[in-house]
PDB file of C-alpha atoms in Angstrom:
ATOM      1  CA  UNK A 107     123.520 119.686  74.991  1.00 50.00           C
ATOM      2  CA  UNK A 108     121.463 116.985  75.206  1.00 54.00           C
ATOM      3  CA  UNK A 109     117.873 116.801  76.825  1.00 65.00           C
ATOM      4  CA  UNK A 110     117.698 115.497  80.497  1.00 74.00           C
ATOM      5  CA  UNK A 111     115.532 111.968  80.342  1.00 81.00           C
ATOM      6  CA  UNK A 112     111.898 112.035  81.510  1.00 90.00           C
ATOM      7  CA  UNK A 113     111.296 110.786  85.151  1.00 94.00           C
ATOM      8  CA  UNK A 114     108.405 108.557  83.878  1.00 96.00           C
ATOM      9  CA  UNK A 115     107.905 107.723  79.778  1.00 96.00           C
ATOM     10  CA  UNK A 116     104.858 105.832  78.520  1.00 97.00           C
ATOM     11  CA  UNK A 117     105.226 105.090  75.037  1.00 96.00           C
ATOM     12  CA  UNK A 118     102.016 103.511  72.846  1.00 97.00           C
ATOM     13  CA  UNK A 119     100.429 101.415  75.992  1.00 97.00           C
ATOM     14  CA  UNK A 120      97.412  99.711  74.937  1.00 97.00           C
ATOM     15  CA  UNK A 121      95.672  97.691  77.494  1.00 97.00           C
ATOM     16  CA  UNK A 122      92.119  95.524  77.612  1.00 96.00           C
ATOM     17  CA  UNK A 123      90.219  93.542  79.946  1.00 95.00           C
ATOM     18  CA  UNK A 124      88.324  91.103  77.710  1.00 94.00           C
ATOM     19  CA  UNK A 125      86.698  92.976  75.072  1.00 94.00           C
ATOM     20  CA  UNK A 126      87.225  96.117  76.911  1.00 94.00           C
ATOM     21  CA  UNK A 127      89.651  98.178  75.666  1.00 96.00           C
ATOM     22  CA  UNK A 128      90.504 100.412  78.366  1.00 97.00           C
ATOM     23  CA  UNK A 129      94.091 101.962  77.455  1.00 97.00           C
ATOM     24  CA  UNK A 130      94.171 103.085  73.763  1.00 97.00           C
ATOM     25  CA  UNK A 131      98.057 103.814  72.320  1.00 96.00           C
ATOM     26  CA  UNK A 132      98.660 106.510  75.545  1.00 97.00           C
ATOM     27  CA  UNK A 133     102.104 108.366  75.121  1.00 97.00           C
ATOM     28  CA  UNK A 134     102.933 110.098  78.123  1.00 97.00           C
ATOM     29  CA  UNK A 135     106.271 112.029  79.658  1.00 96.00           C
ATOM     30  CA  UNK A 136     106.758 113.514  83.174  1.00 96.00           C
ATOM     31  CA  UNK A 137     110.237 115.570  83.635  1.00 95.00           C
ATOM     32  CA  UNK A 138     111.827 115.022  86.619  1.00 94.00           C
ATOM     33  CA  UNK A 139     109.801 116.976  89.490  1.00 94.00           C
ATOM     34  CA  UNK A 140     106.780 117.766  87.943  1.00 95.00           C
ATOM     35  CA  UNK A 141     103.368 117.232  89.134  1.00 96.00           C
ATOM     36  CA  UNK A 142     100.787 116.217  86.989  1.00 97.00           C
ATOM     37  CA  UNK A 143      97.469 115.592  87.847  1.00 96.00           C
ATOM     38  CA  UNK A 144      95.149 112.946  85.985  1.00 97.00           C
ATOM     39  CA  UNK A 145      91.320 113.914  85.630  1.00 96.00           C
ATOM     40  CA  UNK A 146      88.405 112.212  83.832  1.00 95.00           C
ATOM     41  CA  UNK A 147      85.416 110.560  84.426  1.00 93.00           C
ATOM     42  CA  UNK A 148      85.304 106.774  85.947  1.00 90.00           C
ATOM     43  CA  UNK A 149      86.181 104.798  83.630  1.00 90.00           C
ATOM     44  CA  UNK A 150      88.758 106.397  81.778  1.00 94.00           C
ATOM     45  CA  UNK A 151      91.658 104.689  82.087  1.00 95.00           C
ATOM     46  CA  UNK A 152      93.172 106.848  84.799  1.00 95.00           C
ATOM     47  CA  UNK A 153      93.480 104.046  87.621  1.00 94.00           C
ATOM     48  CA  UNK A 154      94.694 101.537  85.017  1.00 96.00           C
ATOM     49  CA  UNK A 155      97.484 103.832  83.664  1.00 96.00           C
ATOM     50  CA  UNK A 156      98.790 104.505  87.298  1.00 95.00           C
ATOM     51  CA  UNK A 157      98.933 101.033  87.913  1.00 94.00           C
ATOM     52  CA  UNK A 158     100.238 100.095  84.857  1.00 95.00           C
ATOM     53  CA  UNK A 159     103.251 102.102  85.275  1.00 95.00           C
ATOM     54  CA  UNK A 160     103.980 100.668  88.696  1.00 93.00           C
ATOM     55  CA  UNK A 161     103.285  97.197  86.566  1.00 92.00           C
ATOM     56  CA  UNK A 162     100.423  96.130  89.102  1.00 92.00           C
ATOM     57  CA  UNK A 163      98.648  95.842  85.409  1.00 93.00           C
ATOM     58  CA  UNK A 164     100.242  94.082  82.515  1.00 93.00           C
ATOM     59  CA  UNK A 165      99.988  96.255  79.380  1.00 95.00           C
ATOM     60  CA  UNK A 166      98.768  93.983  75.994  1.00 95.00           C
ATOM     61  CA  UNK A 167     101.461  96.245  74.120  1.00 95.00           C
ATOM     62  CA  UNK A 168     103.861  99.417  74.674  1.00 96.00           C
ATOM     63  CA  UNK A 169     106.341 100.703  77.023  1.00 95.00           C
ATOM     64  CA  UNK A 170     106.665 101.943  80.621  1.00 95.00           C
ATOM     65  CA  UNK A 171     110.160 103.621  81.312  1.00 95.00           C
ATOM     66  CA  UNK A 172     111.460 104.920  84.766  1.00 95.00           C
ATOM     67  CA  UNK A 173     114.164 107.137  84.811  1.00 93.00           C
ATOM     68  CA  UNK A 174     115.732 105.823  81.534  1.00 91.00           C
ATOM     69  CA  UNK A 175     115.104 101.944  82.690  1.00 91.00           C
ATOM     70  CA  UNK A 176     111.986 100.125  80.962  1.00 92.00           C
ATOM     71  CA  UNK A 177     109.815  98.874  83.950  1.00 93.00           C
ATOM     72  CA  UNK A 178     108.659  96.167  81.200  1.00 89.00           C
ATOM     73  CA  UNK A 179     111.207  94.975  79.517  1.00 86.00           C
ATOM     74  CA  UNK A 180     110.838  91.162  78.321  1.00 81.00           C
ATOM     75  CA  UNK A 181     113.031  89.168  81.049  1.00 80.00           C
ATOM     76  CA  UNK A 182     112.398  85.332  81.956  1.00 82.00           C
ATOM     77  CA  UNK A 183     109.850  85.136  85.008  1.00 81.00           C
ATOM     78  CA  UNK A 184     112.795  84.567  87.577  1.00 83.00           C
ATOM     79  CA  UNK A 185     114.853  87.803  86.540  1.00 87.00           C
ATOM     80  CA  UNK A 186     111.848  89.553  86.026  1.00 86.00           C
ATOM     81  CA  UNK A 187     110.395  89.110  89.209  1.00 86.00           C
ATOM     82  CA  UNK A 188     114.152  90.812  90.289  1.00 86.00           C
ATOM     83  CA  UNK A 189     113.873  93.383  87.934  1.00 89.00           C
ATOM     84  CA  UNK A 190     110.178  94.753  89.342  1.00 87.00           C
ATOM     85  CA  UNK A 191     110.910  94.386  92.774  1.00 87.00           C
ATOM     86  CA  UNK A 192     114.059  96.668  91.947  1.00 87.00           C
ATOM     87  CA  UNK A 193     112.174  98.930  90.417  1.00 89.00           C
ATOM     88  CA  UNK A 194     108.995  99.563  92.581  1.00 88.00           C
ATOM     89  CA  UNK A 195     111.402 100.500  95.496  1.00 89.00           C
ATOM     90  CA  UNK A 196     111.820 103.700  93.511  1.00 92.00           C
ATOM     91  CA  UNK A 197     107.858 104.388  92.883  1.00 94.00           C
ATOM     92  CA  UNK A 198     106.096 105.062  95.784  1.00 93.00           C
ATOM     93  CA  UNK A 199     102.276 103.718  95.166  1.00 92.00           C
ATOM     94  CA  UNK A 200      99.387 104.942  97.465  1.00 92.00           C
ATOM     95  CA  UNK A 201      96.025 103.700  96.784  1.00 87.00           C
ATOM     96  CA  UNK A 202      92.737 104.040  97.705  1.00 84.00           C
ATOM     97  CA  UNK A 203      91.978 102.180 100.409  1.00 82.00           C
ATOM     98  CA  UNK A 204      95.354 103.024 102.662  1.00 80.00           C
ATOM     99  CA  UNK A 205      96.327  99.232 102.066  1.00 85.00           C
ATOM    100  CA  UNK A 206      98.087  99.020 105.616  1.00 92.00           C
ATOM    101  CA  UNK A 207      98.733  95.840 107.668  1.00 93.00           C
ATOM    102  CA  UNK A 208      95.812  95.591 110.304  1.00 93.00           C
ATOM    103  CA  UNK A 209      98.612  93.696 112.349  1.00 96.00           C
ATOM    104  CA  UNK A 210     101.245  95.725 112.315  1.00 95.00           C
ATOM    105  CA  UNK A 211     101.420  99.259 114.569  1.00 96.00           C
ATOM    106  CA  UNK A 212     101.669 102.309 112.480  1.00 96.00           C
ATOM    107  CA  UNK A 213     105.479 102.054 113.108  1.00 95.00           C
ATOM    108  CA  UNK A 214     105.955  98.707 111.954  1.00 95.00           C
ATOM    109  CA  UNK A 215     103.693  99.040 109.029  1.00 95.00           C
ATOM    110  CA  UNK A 216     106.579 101.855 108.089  1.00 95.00           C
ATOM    111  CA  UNK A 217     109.981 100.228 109.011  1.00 94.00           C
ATOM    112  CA  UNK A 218     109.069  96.725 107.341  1.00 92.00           C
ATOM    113  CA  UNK A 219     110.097  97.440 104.104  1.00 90.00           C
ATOM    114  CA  UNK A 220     112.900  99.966 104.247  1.00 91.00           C
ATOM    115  CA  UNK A 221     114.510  96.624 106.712  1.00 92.00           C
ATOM    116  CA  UNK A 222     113.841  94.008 104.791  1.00 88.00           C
ATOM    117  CA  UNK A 223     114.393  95.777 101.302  1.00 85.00           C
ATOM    118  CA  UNK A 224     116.729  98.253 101.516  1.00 86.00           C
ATOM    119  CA  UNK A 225     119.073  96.611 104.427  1.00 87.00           C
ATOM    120  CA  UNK A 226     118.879  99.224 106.842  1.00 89.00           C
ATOM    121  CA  UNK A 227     119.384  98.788 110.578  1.00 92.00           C
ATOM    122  CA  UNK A 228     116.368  99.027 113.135  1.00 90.00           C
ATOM    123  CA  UNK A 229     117.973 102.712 114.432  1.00 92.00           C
ATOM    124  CA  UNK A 230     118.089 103.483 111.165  1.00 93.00           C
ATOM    125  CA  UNK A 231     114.612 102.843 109.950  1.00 93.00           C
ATOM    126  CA  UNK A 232     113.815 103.614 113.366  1.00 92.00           C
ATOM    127  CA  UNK A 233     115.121 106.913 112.547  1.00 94.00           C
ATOM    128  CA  UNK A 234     113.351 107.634 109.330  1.00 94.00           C
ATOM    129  CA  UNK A 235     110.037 106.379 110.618  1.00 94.00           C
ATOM    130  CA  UNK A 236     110.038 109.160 113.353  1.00 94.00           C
ATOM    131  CA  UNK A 237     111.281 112.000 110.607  1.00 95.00           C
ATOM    132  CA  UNK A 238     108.710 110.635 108.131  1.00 94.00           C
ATOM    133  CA  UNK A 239     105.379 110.741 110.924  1.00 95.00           C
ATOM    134  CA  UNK A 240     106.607 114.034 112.061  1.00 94.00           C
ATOM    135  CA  UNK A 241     106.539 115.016 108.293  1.00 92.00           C
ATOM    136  CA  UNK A 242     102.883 113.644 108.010  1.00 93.00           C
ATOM    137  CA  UNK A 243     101.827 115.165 111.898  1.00 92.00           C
ATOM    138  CA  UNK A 244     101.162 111.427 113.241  1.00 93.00           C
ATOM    139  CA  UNK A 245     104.407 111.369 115.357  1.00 94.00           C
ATOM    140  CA  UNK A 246     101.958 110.764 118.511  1.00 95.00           C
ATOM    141  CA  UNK A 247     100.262 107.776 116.647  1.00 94.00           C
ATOM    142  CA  UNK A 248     103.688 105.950 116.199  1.00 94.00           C
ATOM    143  CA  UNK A 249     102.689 102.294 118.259  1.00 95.00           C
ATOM    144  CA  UNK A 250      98.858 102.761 117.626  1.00 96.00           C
ATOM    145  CA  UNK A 251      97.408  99.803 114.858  1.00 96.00           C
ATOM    146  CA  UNK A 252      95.272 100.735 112.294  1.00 94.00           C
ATOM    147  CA  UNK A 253      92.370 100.000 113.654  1.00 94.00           C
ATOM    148  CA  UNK A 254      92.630 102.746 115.908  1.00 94.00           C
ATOM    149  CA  UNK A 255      93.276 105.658 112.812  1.00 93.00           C
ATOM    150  CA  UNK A 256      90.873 107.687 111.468  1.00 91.00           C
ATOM    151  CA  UNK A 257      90.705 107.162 106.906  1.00 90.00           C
ATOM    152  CA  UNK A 258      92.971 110.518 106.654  1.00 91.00           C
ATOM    153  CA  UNK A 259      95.200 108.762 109.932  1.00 92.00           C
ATOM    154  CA  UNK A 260      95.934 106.062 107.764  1.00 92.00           C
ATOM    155  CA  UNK A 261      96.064 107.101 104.113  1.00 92.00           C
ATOM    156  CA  UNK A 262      99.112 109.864 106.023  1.00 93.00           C
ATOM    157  CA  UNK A 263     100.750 106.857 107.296  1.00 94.00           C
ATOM    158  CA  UNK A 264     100.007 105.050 103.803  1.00 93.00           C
ATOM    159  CA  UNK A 265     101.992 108.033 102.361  1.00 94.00           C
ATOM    160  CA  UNK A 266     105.190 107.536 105.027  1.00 94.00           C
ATOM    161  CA  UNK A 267     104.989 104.098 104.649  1.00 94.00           C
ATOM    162  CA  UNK A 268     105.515 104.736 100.596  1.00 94.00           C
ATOM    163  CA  UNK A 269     108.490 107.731 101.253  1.00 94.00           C
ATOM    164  CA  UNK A 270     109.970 105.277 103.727  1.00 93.00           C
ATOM    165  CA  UNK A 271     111.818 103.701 100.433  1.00 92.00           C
ATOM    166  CA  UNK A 272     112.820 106.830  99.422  1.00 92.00           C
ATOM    167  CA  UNK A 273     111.176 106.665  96.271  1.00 94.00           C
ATOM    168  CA  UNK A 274     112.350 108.526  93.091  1.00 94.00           C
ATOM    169  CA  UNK A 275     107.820 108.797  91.953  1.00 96.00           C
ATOM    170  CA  UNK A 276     104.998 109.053  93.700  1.00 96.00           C
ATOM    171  CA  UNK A 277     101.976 107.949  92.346  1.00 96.00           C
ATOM    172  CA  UNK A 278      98.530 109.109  94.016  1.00 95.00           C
ATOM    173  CA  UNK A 279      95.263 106.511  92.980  1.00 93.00           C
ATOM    174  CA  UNK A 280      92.291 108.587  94.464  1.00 90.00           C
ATOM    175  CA  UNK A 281      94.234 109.015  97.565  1.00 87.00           C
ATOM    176  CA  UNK A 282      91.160 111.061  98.654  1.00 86.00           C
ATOM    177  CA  UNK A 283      88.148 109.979  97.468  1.00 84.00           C
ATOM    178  CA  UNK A 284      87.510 106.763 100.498  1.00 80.00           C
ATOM    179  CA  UNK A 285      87.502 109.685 102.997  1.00 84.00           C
ATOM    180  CA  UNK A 286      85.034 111.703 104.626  1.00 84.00           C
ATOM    181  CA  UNK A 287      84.974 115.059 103.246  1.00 81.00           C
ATOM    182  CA  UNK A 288      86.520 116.533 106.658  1.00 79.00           C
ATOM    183  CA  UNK A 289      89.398 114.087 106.082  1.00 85.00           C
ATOM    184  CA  UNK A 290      90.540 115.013 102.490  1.00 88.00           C
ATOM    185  CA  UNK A 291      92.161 118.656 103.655  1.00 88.00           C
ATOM    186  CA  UNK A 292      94.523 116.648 105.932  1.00 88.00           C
ATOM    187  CA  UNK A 293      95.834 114.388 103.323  1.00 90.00           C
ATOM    188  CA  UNK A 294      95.971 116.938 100.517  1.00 90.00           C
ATOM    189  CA  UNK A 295      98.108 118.869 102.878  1.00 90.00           C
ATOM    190  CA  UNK A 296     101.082 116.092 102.595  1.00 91.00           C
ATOM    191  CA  UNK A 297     100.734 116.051  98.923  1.00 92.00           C
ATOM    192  CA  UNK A 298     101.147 119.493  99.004  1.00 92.00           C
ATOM    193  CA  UNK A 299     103.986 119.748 101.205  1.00 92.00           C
ATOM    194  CA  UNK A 300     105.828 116.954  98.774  1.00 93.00           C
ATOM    195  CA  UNK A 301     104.572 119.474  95.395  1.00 91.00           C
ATOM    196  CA  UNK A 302     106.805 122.222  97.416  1.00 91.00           C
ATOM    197  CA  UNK A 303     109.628 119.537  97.687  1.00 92.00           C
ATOM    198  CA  UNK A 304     109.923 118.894  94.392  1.00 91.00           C
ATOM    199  CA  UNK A 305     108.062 115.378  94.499  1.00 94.00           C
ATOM    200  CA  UNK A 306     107.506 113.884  90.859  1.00 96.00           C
ATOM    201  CA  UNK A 307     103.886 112.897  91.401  1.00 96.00           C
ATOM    202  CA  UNK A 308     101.162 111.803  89.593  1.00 97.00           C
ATOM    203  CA  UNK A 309      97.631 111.917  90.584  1.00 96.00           C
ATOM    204  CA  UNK A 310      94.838 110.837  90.005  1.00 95.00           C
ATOM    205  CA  UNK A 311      91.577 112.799  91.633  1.00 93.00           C
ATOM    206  CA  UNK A 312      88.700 114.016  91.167  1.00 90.00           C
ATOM    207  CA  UNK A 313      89.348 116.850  93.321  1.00 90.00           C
ATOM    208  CA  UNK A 314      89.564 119.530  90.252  1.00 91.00           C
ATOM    209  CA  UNK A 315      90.159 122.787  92.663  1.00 90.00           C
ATOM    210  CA  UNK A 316      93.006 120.294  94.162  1.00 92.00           C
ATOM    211  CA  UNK A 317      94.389 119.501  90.906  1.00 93.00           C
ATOM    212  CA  UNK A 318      94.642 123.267  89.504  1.00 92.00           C
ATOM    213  CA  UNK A 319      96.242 124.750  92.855  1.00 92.00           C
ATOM    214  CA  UNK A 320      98.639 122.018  92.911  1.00 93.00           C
ATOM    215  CA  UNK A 321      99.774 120.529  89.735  1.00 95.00           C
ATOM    216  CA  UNK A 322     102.102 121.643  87.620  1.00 94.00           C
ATOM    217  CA  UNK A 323     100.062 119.840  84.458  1.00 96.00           C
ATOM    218  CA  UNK A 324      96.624 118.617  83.997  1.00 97.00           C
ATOM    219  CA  UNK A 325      96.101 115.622  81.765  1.00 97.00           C
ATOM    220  CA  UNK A 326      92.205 115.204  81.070  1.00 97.00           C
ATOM    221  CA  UNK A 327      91.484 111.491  80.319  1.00 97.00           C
ATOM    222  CA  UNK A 328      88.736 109.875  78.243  1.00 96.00           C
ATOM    223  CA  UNK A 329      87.619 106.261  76.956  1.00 95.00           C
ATOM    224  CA  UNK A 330      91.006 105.363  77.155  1.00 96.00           C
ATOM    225  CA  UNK A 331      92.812 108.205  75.608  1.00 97.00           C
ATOM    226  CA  UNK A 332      94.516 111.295  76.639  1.00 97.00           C
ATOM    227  CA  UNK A 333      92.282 114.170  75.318  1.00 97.00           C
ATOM    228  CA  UNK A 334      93.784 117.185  76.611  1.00 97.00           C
ATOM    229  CA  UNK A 335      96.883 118.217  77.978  1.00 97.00           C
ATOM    230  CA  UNK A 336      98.345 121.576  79.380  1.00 96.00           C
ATOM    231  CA  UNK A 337      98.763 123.912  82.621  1.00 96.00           C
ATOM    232  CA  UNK A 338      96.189 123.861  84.785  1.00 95.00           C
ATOM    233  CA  UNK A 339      94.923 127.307  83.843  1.00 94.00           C
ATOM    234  CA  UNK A 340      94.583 126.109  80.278  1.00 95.00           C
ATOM    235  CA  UNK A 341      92.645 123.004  81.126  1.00 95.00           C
ATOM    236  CA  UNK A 342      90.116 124.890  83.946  1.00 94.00           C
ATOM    237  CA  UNK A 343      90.079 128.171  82.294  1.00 91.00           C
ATOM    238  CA  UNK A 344      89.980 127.599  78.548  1.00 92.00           C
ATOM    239  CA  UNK A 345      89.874 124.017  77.515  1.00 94.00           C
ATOM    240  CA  UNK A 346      90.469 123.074  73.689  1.00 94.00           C
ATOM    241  CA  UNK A 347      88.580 120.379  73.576  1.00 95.00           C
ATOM    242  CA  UNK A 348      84.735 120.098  73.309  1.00 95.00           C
ATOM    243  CA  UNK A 349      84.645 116.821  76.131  1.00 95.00           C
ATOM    244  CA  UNK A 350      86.823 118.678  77.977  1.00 95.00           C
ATOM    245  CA  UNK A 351      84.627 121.766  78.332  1.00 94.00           C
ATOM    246  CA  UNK A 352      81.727 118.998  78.957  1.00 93.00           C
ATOM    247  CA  UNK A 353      83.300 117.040  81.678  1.00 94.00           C
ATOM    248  CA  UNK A 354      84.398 120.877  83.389  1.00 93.00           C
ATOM    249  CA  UNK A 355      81.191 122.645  82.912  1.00 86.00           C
ATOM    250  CA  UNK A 356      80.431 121.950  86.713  1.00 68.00           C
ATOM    251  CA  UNK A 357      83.761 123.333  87.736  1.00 61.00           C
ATOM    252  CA  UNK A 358      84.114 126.137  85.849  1.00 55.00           C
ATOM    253  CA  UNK A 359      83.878 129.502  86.929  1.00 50.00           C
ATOM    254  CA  UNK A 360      80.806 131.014  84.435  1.00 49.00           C
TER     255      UNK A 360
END
């Protein structure tokens, strides 16, 4: 019987900026469903990975497959342009800095794309907009602009805005780490509430009590390498490696 394919596959990506070589030959697979958590100090590589798989960052050399379909494959600028746009309607991307129109009210910041995308009717998005703000507790926020959210307000309509596409991936960049520290619970409770669903995520944090009550896998990144891999009680309880046990030693319990 033959293996399902990986939800996301990362085969040998190498990536620099300049003389910087920040992605060093990372192989990476995520089954379909899991959630796996990305740790390391800045500069690791983490952020560039993410957004490499998404293709917001060209890789020098390697491969970036989505559900059996290379996100990278060599097309001619005019079909590849296609091709991306195809494929980041199945990866939902939230970043940082919530990224929402300033112009647009939250509800128009969330039907936009599923209309002019995916085809659907204004009921219809309509529709999904409402299920999606219940989902994220912002139903009463649904014709208020951005300006007028709190950072956890908008990175929760950030996230609806990304499931609005019905995405097959979510990837997490620091989804946490712009808020206030009375924000972050708020946010981390959608993520959560998509790890019982079943979400493929990855994430990238900081957040390390986060990452081990959540993930299904912690990946421990370093100058542009994977160092560690494993369940989250591995990684937090008894890492392998020595920079491992370095970069934890303010996390773990003595």
């Amino acid at each position: 019987m033959s293996q399902p394919l990986p939800m996301i596959e990362v085969r040998a990506a190498r990536k620099s900026f300049g003389t910087n070589a920040v992605l060093k030959g990372i192989d990476l697979s995520v089954a379909r469903g899991q959630i796996v958590a990305i740790i390391g100090p800045s500069g690791s590589g983490k952020s560039t990975l993410l957004r490499a798989i998404n293709h917001l960052e060209t890789l020098d050399s390697g491969e970036i497959w989505l559900d059996g379909l290379q996100v990278n494959q060599p097309l001619s600028a005019r079909r590849f342009e296609h091709h991306i746009n195809q494929v980041r309607q199945q990866m939902g991307m939230v970043f940082q800095h919530f990224n929402l129109f300033p112009h647009l009210s939250v509800l128009e910041n969330i039907v936009l794309a599923p209309t002019v995308l995916k085809g659907l009717s204004k009921e219809e998005a309509l529709a999904l907009a409402l299920a999606l703000l219940t989902k994220v507790g912002l139903a009463e926020k649904i014709d208020a602009y951005p300006s007028k959210l709190s950072g956890g307000q908008k990175q929760r309509v950030a996230i609806a805005r990304a499931l609005a596409m019905e995405p097959k991936v979510m990837l997490f960049d620091e989804a946490t780490s712009a808020l206030d520290p009375e924000l972050v619970d708020e946010v981390n409770l959608v993520m959560r509430q998509l790890a019982k669903e079943h979400m493929t995520m990855l994430i990238v944090t900081h957040e390390m009590r986060f990452a081990a009550e959540v993930a299904d896998r912690v990946i421990f990144m370093d100058e542009g390498v994977i160092v560690e891999d494993g369940l989250p009680g591995e990684i937090f309880g008894s890492p392998k490696q020595e920079r491992t046990r370095s970069f934890l030693k303010n996390y773990l319990t003595p």
